[in-house]
Short mmCIF file of C-alpha atoms and ligand atoms in Angstrom, two decimals:
data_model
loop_
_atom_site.label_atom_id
_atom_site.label_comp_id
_atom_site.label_asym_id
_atom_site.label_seq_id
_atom_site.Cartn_x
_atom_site.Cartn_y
_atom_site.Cartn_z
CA UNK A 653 0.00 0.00 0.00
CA UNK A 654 1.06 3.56 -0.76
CA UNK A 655 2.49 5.69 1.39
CA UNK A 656 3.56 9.49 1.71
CA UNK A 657 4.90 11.90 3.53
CA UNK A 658 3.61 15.08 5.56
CA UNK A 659 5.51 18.16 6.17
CA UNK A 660 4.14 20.13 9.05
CA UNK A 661 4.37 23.76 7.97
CA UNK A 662 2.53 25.27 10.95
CA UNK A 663 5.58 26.74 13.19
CA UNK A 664 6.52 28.52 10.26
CA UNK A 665 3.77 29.13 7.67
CA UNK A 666 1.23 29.02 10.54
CA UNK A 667 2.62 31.14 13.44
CA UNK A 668 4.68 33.99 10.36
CA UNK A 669 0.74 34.96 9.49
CA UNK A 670 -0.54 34.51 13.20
CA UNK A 671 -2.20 37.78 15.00
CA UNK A 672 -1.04 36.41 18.32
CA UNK A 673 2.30 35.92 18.89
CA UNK A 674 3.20 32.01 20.36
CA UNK A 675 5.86 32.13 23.13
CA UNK A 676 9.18 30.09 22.30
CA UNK A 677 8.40 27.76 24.95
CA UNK A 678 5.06 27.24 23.80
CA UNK A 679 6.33 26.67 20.39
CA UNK A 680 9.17 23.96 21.56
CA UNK A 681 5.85 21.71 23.52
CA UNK A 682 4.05 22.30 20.06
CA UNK A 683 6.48 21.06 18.02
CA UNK A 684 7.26 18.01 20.81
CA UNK A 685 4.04 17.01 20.50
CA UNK A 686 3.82 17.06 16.71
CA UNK A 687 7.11 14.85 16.76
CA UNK A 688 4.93 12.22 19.10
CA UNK A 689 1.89 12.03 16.69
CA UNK A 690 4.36 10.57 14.04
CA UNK A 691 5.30 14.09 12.30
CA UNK A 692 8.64 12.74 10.78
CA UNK A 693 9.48 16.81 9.03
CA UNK A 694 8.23 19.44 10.55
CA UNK A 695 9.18 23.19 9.22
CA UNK A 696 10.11 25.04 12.71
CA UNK A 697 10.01 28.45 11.50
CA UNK A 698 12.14 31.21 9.14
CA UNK A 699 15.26 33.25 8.97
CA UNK A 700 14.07 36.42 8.00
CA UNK A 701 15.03 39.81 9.70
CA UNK A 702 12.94 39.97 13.00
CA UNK A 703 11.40 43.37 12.26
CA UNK A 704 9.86 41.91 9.26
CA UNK A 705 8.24 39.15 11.12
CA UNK A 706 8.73 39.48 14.80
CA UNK A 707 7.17 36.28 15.37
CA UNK A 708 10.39 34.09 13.85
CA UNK A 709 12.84 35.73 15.49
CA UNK A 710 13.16 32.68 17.87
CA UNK A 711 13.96 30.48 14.87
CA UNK A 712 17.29 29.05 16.13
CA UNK A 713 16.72 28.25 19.05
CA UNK A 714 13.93 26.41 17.79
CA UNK A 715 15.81 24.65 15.48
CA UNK A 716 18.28 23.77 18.40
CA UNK A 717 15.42 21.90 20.11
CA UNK A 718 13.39 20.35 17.37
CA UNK A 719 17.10 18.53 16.37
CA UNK A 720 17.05 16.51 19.36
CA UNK A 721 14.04 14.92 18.72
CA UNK A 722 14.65 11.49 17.37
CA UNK A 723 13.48 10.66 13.87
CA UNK A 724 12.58 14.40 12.69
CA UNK A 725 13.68 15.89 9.66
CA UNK A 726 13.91 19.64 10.69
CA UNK A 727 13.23 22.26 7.98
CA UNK A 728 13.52 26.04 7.80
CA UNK A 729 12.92 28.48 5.21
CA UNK A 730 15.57 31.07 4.22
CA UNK A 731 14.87 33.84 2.01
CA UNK A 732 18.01 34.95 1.30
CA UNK A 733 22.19 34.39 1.83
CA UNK A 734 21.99 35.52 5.10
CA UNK A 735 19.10 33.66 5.70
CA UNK A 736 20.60 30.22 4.43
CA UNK A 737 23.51 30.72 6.09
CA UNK A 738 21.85 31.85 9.82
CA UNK A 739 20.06 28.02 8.93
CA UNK A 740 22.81 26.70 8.19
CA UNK A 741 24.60 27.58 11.55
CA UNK A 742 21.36 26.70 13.26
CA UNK A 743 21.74 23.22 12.11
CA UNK A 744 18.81 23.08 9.82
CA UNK A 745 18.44 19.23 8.47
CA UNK A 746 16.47 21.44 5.00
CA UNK A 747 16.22 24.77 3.94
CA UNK A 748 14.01 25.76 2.07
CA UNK A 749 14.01 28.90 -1.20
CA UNK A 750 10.63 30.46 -1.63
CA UNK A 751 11.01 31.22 -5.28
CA UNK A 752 8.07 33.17 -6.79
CA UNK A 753 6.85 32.69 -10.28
CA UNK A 754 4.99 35.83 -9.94
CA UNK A 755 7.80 38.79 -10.61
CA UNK A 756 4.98 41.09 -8.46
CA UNK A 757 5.26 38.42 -5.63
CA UNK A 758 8.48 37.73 -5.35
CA UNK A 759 9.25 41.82 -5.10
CA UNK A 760 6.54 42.33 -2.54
CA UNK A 761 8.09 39.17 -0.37
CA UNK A 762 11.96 38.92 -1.10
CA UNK A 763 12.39 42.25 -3.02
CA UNK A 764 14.29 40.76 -5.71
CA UNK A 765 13.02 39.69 -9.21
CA UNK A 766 12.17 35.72 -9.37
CA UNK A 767 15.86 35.82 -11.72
CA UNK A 768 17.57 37.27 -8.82
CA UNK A 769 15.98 35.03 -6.61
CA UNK A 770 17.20 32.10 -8.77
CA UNK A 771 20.66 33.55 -8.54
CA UNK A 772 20.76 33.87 -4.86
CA UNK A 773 19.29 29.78 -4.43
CA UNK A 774 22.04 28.64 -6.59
CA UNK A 775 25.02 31.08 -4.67
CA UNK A 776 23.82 29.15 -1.72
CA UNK A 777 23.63 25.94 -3.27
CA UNK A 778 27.33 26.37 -4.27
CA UNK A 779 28.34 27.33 -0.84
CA UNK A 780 27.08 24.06 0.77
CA UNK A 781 29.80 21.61 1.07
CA UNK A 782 29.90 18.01 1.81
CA UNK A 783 27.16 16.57 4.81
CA UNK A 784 25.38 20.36 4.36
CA UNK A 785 21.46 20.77 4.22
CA UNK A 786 19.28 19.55 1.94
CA UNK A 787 17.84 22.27 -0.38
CA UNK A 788 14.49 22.41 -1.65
CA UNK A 789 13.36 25.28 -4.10
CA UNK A 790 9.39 25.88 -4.15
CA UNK A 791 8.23 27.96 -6.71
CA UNK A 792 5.65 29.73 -4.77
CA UNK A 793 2.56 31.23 -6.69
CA UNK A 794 2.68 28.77 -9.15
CA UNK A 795 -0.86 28.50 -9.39
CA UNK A 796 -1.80 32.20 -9.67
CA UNK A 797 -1.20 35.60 -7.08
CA UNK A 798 -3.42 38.28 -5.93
CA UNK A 799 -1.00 40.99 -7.27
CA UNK A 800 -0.22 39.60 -10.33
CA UNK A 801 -3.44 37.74 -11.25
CA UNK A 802 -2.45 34.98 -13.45
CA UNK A 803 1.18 33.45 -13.67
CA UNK A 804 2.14 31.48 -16.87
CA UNK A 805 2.51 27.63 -16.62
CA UNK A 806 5.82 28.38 -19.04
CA UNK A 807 7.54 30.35 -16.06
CA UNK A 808 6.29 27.84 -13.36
CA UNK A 809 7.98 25.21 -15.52
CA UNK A 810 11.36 27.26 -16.18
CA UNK A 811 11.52 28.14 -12.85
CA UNK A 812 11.18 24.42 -11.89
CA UNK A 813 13.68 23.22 -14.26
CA UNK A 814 16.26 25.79 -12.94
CA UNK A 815 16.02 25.14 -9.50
CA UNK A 816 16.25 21.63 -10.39
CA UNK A 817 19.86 21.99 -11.28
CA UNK A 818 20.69 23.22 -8.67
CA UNK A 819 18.16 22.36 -5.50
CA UNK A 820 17.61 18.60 -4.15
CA UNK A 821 13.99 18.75 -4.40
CA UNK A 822 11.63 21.32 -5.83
CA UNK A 823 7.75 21.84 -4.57
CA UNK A 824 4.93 24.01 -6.22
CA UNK A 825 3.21 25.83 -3.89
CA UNK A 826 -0.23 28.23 -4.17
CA UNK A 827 1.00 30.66 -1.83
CA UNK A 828 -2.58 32.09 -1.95
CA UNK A 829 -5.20 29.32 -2.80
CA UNK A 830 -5.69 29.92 -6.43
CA UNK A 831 -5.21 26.29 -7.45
CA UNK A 832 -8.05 23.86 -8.47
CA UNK A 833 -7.86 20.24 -8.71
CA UNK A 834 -7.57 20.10 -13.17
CA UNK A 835 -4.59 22.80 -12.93
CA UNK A 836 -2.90 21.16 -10.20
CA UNK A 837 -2.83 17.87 -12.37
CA UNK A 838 -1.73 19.57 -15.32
CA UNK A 839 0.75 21.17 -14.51
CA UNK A 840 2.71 18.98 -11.67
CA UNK A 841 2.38 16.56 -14.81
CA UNK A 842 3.72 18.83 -16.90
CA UNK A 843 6.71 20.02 -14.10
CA UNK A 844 7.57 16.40 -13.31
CA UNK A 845 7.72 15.36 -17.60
CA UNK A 846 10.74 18.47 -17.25
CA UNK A 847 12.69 17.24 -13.87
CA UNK A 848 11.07 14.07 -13.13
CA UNK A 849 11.54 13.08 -9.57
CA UNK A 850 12.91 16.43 -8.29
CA UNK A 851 9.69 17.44 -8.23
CA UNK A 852 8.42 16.25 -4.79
CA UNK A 853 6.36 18.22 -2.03
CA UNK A 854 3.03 20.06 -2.60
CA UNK A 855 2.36 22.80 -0.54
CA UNK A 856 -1.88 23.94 -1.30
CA UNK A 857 -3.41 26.67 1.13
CA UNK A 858 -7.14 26.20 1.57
CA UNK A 859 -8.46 29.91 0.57
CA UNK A 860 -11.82 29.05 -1.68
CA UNK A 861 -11.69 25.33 0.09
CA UNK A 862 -9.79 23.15 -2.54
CA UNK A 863 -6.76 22.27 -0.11
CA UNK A 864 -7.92 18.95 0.31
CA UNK A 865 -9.11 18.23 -3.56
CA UNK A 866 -6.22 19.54 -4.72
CA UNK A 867 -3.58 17.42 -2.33
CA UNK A 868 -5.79 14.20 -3.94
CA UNK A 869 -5.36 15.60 -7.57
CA UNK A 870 -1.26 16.25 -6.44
CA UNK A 871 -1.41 12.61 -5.04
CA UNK A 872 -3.36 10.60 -8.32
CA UNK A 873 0.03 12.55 -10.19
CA UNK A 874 2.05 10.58 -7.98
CA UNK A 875 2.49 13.31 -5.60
CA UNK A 876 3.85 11.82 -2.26
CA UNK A 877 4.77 14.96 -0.14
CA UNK A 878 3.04 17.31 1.30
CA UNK A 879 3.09 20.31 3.36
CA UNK A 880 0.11 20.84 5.73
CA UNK A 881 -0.79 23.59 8.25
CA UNK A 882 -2.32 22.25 11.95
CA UNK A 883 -5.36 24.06 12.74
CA UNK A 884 -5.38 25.24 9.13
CA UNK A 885 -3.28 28.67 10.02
CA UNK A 886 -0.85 30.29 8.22
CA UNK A 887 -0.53 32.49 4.86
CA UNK A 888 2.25 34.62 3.47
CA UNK A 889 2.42 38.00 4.80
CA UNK A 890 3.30 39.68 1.70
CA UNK A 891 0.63 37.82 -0.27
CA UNK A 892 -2.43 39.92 -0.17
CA UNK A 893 -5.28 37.56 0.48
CA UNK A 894 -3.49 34.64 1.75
CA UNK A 895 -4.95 32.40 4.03
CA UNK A 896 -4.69 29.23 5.74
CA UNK A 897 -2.59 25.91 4.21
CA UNK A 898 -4.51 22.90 3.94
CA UNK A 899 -5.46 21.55 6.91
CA UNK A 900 -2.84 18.55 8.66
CA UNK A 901 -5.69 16.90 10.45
CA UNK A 902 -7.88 16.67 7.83
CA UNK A 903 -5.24 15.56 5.40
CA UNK A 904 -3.97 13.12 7.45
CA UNK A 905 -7.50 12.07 7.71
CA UNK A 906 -8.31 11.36 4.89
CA UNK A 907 -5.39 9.66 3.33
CA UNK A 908 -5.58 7.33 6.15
CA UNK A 909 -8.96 6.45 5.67
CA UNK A 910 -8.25 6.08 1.96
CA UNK A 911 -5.65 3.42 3.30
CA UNK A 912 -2.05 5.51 2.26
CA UNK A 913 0.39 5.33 5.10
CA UNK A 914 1.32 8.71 6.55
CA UNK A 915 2.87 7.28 9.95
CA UNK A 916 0.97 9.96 11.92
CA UNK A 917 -1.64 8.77 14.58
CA UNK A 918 -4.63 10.52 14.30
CA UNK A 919 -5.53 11.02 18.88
CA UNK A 920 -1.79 12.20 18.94
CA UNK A 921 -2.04 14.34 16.14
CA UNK A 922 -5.41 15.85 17.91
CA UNK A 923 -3.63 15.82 20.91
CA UNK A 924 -0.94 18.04 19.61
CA UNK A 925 -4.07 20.17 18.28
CA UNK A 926 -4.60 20.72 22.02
CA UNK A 927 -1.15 22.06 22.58
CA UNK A 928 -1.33 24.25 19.88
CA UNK A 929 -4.35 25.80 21.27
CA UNK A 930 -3.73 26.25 24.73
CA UNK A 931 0.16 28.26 23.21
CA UNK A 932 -1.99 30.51 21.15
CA UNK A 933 -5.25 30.45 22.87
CA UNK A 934 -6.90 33.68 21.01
CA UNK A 935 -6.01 32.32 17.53
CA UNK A 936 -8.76 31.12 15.67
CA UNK A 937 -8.05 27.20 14.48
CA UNK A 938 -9.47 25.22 11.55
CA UNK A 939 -10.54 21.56 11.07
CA UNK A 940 -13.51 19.27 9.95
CA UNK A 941 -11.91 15.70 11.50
CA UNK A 942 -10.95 17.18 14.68
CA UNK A 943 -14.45 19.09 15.55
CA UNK A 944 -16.13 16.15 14.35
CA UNK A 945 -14.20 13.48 16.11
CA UNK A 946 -13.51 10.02 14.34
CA UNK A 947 -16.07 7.92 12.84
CA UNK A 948 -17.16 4.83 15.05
CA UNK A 949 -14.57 1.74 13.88
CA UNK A 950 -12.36 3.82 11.94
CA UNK A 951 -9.24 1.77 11.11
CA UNK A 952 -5.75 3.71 10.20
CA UNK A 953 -4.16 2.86 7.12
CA UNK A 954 -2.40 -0.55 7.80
N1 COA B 1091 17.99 37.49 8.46
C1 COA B 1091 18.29 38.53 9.27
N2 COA B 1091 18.65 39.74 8.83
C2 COA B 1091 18.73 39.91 7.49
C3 COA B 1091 18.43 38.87 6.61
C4 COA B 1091 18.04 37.62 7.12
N3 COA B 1091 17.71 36.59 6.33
N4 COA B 1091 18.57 39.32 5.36
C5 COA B 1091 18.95 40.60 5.44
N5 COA B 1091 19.05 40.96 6.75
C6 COA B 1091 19.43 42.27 7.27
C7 COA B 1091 20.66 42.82 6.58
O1 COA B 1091 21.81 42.38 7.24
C8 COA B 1091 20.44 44.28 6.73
O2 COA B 1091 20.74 44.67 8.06
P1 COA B 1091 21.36 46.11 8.41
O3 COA B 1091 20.33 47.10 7.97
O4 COA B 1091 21.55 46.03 9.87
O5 COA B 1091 22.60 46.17 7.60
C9 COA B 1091 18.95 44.45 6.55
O6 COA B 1091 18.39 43.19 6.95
C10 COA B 1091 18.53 44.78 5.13
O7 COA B 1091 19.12 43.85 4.23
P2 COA B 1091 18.65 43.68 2.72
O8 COA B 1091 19.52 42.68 2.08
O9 COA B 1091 18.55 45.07 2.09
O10 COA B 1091 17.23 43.04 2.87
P3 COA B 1091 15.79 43.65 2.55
O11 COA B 1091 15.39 44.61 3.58
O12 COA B 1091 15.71 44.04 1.10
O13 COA B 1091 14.89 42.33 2.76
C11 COA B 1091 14.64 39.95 2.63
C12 COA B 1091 15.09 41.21 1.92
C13 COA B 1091 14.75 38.80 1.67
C14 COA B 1091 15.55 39.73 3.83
C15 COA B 1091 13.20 40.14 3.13
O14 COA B 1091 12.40 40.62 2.08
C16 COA B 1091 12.59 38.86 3.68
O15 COA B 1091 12.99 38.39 4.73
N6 COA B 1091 11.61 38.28 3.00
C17 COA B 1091 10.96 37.04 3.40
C18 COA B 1091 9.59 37.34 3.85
C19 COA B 1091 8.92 36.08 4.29
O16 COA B 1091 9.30 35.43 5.23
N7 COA B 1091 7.81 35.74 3.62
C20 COA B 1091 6.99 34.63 3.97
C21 COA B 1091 7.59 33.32 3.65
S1 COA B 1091 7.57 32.99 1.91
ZN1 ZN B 1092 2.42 28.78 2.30
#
C-alpha cells in the first residue's frame, strides 16, 4: 500500500501569518508534540530579519530543540544568503528557497526579481559543502497571485527546471489558494515530464476550500509529499489575500482512511491540536476531522 509523507508547515507558515504571537516555549511543547503524533518533518520556522516578522525571530533556538528529537527531519525556510547561512549555523536538516513565479510576488516578499531570486538559491547551493542541508526550491505562486493575477505555466515550468539543477527537491506551492484540482494535475504533470523526480512536495493553502481536492489531484500525479498547516493557520504575509494551508488533520485524515500510510496517529495528532491551542489560545483554528471526532470503527491505514 502507498504511502507518503507530511511536512508540518505550521511553526513557520502558521505562526509567520498569526495575530497572536506564540511564546518560544510554547512553540518547543508544540512542536514536541507534533514529533509524538508521528510528524517525521516538521518546518520550525524562518530566517528572515525579526522586524519583518517578529514572530520568527526565535527560529534558532527552535531549530536547536526540534534537532534533538529522534526521527525528525527539521526544515527552515531562508529567504536569502543571510538567511541560508543563519540556517545553516542553526543546524537546519532542509532549507528551504521560496522562489516566486509571480515577478509582483516575489518583489513584494523577497524584493528581488524571481531571476535574482534564482541567482541567490544557486550562490547558496554552491556554498554548501559536503554533509550540508538539503535544499528544496518551491516555486511559490505557481498557481496564480493576488498581485499579479495569473502566472504562466511556461515560467512555473522554467523556474522548476532551474532550481532543479541546482536544489535537491523542488515543490509548487499556491502561496494564496488559487489552485483547483484540473490545474494542479496539469501542470505537476507537466513540471515532473521536465525534472522528473525532483519534483516532490506540494504545498496547497485552503483559501476558496480546494486544499484537500487539490492534495488528492497532487497525489493521483504521484504526488507523495506534502506540506500541511495544523489548525489550518498560516498564509504569506506579503501575499495579499493569503490564508490558511490545507489543513494537517484533515489531510492526514483522509489519506488514512483512503488506506495511504502517513505514519501519523490521528488522537496524537489531535492531541498536539490541544497544545497548539492552549500556546496561542486567542487564535482562531481550523478543522472538519478534529471538531467532528472520528467515525465509530475507523481503522488507520495498515
Ligand atoms: N535574516 C536577518 N537579517 C537579514 C536577513 C536575514 N535573512 N537578510 C537581510 N538581513 C538584514 C541585513 O543584514 C540588513 O541589516 P542592516 O540594515 O543592519 O545592515 C537588513 O536586513 C537589510 O538587508 P537587505 O539585504 O537590504 O534586505 P531587505 O530589507 O531588502 O529584505 C529579505 C530582503 C529577503 C531579507 C526580506 O524581504 C525577507 O525576509 N523576505 C521574506 C519574507 C517572508 O518570510 N515571507 C513569507 C515566507 S515565503
Ligand atoms: Zn504557504
Amino acid at each position: 500500500m502507498s504511502e507518503i509523507l507530511i511536512c508540518e508547515v505550521g511553526p513557520r507558515d502558521g505562526l509567520q501569518n498569526a495575530k497572536h504571537r506564540m511564546p518560544t516555549a510554547a512553540k518547543k511543547r508544540w512542536i514536541d508534540a507534533l514529533a509524538a503524533a508521528g510528524l517525521r518533518e516538521i518546518e520550525v520556522g524562518s530566517f528572515v530579519p525579526p522586524r519583518l516578522i517578529p514572530a520568527m525571530a526565535d527560529t534558532a533556538e527552535i531549530v536547536a530543540h526540534a534537532r534533538t528529537l529522534p526521527g525528525v527531519k527539521v526544515v527552515a525556510l531562508a529567504p536569502n544568503l543571510k538567511g541560508f547561512e543563519r540556517a545553516v549555523a542553526a543546524g537546519a536538516h532542509k532549507i528551504t528557497f521560496p522562489v516566486s513565479a509571480s515577478r509582483l510576488h516575489s518583489e513584494a516578499n523577497v524584493h528581488m526579481t524571481p531571476e535574482q531570486m534564482l541567482a541567490e538559491v544557486r550562490q547558496c547551493a554552491a556554498l554548501r559543502g559536503a554533509g550540508g542541508p538539503e535544499i528544496e526550491g518551491a516555486v511559490s505562486t505557481a498557481f496564480g497571485c493576488t498581485l499579479q493575477g495569473e502566472v504562466p505555466e511556461d515560467e512555473v515550468v522554467r523556474l522548476a527546471a532551474a532550481l532543479a539543477r541546482c536544489c535537491d527537491a523542488v515543490a509548487l506551492a499556491d502561496t494564496v489558494g488559487y489552485a483547483n484540482p484540473a490545474q494542479v494535475k496539469r501542470l505537476f504533470r507537466r513540471v515532473r515530464g521536465e525534472i522528473g523526480d525532483k519534483l516532490e512536495g506540494a504545498h496547497f493553502h485552503n483559501t476558496r476550500g480546494l486544499g484537500l481536492a487539490n492534495a488528492l489531484a497532487a497525489w493521483e500525479e504521484g504526488v507523495r509529499a506534502f506540506d500541511a498547516s495544523m489548525g489550518g493557520l498560516g498564509g504569506c504575509p506579503f501575499a495579499p489575500g493569503a490564508s490558511g494551508n490545507v489543513i494537517t488533520e484533515d489531510l492526514v485524515y483522509m489519506f488514512e482512511a483512503m488506506g495511504v500510510r502517513t505514519g501519523i496517529d490521528l488522537e496524537k495528532l489531535f492531541a498536539a491540536r490541544a497544545v497548539l491551542v492552549e500556546g496561542l489560545p486567542e487564535e482562531p483554528v481550523y478543522g472538519h476531522a478534529a471538531l467532528a471526532g472520528l467515525p465509530k470503527g475507523f481503522r488507520a491505514a495498515a
